mmCIF file of C-alpha atoms in Angstrom:
data_model
loop_
_atom_site.group_PDB
_atom_site.id
_atom_site.type_symbol
_atom_site.label_atom_id
_atom_site.label_comp_id
_atom_site.label_asym_id
_atom_site.label_seq_id
_atom_site.Cartn_x
_atom_site.Cartn_y
_atom_site.Cartn_z
ATOM 1 C CA MET E 1202 50.325 -50.941 62.009
ATOM 2 C CA GLN E 1203 51.109 -54.134 59.547
ATOM 3 C CA LYS E 1204 51.718 -51.676 56.834
ATOM 4 C CA MET E 1205 54.630 -50.028 58.882
ATOM 5 C CA LEU E 1206 56.188 -53.382 59.887
ATOM 6 C CA GLU E 1207 56.250 -55.070 56.279
ATOM 7 C CA ILE E 1208 57.966 -51.782 55.338
ATOM 8 C CA LEU E 1209 60.391 -51.901 58.115
ATOM 9 C CA ALA E 1210 61.500 -55.938 57.530
ATOM 10 C CA LEU E 1211 62.358 -55.119 54.672
ATOM 11 C CA HIS E 1212 64.098 -51.944 54.158
ATOM 12 C CA GLY E 1213 65.445 -51.962 57.776
ATOM 13 C CA PRO E 1214 65.461 -49.070 60.142
ATOM 14 C CA LEU E 1215 63.729 -45.934 58.273
ATOM 15 C CA THR E 1216 62.402 -42.276 59.667
ATOM 16 C CA THR E 1217 58.818 -41.401 59.742
ATOM 17 C CA TRP E 1218 59.374 -40.093 56.536
ATOM 18 C CA GLY E 1219 61.185 -42.583 54.757
ATOM 19 C CA MET E 1220 58.619 -44.861 55.521
ATOM 20 C CA ALA E 1221 56.070 -42.595 53.943
ATOM 21 C CA LYS E 1222 58.804 -42.226 50.166
ATOM 22 C CA VAL E 1223 58.774 -45.784 50.229
ATOM 23 C CA VAL E 1224 54.965 -46.386 50.331
ATOM 24 C CA LEU E 1225 54.334 -43.112 48.049
ATOM 25 C CA HIS E 1226 57.620 -42.591 46.185
ATOM 26 C CA ASP E 1227 55.592 -41.195 43.199
ATOM 27 C CA GLU E 1228 53.199 -39.110 44.743
ATOM 28 C CA LYS E 1229 55.288 -36.157 46.824
ATOM 29 C CA SER E 1230 52.082 -34.446 47.828
ATOM 30 C CA GLY E 1231 51.045 -37.386 49.978
ATOM 31 C CA ILE E 1232 54.334 -37.789 51.470
ATOM 32 C CA ARG E 1233 53.657 -35.688 54.467
ATOM 33 C CA THR E 1234 49.831 -36.522 55.223
ATOM 34 C CA LYS E 1235 51.320 -40.753 55.544
ATOM 35 C CA GLU E 1236 54.247 -39.538 57.701
ATOM 36 C CA LYS E 1237 52.020 -37.972 60.177
ATOM 37 C CA GLU E 1238 49.936 -40.915 60.327
ATOM 38 C CA TYR E 1239 52.781 -42.966 61.174
ATOM 39 C CA ARG E 1240 54.047 -40.960 63.517
ATOM 40 C CA ARG E 1241 50.052 -40.639 65.179
ATOM 41 C CA LEU E 1242 50.552 -44.444 65.074
ATOM 42 C CA LEU E 1243 53.929 -44.734 66.908
ATOM 43 C CA LYS E 1244 53.166 -42.297 69.357
ATOM 44 C CA GLY E 1245 49.749 -43.774 70.420
ATOM 45 C CA ARG E 1246 46.918 -41.417 69.147
ATOM 46 C CA LYS E 1247 44.577 -41.650 67.251
ATOM 47 C CA ASP E 1248 43.471 -38.480 64.646
ATOM 48 C CA ARG E 1249 39.797 -37.637 65.669
ATOM 49 C CA GLY E 1250 39.949 -34.781 63.076
ATOM 50 C CA LYS E 1251 40.570 -32.284 65.851
ATOM 51 C CA HIS E 1252 43.610 -30.179 66.096
ATOM 52 C CA SER E 1253 46.045 -30.307 69.359
ATOM 53 C CA LEU E 1254 47.145 -27.146 70.592
ATOM 54 C CA ALA E 1255 50.743 -26.152 71.330
ATOM 55 C CA SER E 1256 52.062 -25.275 74.163
#
């Protein structure tokens, strides 16, 4: 969470995809994973290694 706040403080308003690109600008394959992690943190969900069912 602290890293997210640092990114937003330095770069202004960004989407979760934009925050992931700031952190992983050289690693294209890891951007999606990091973006999912940021989105989960913002929504207040925790990754417990389980998949949620789509409704």
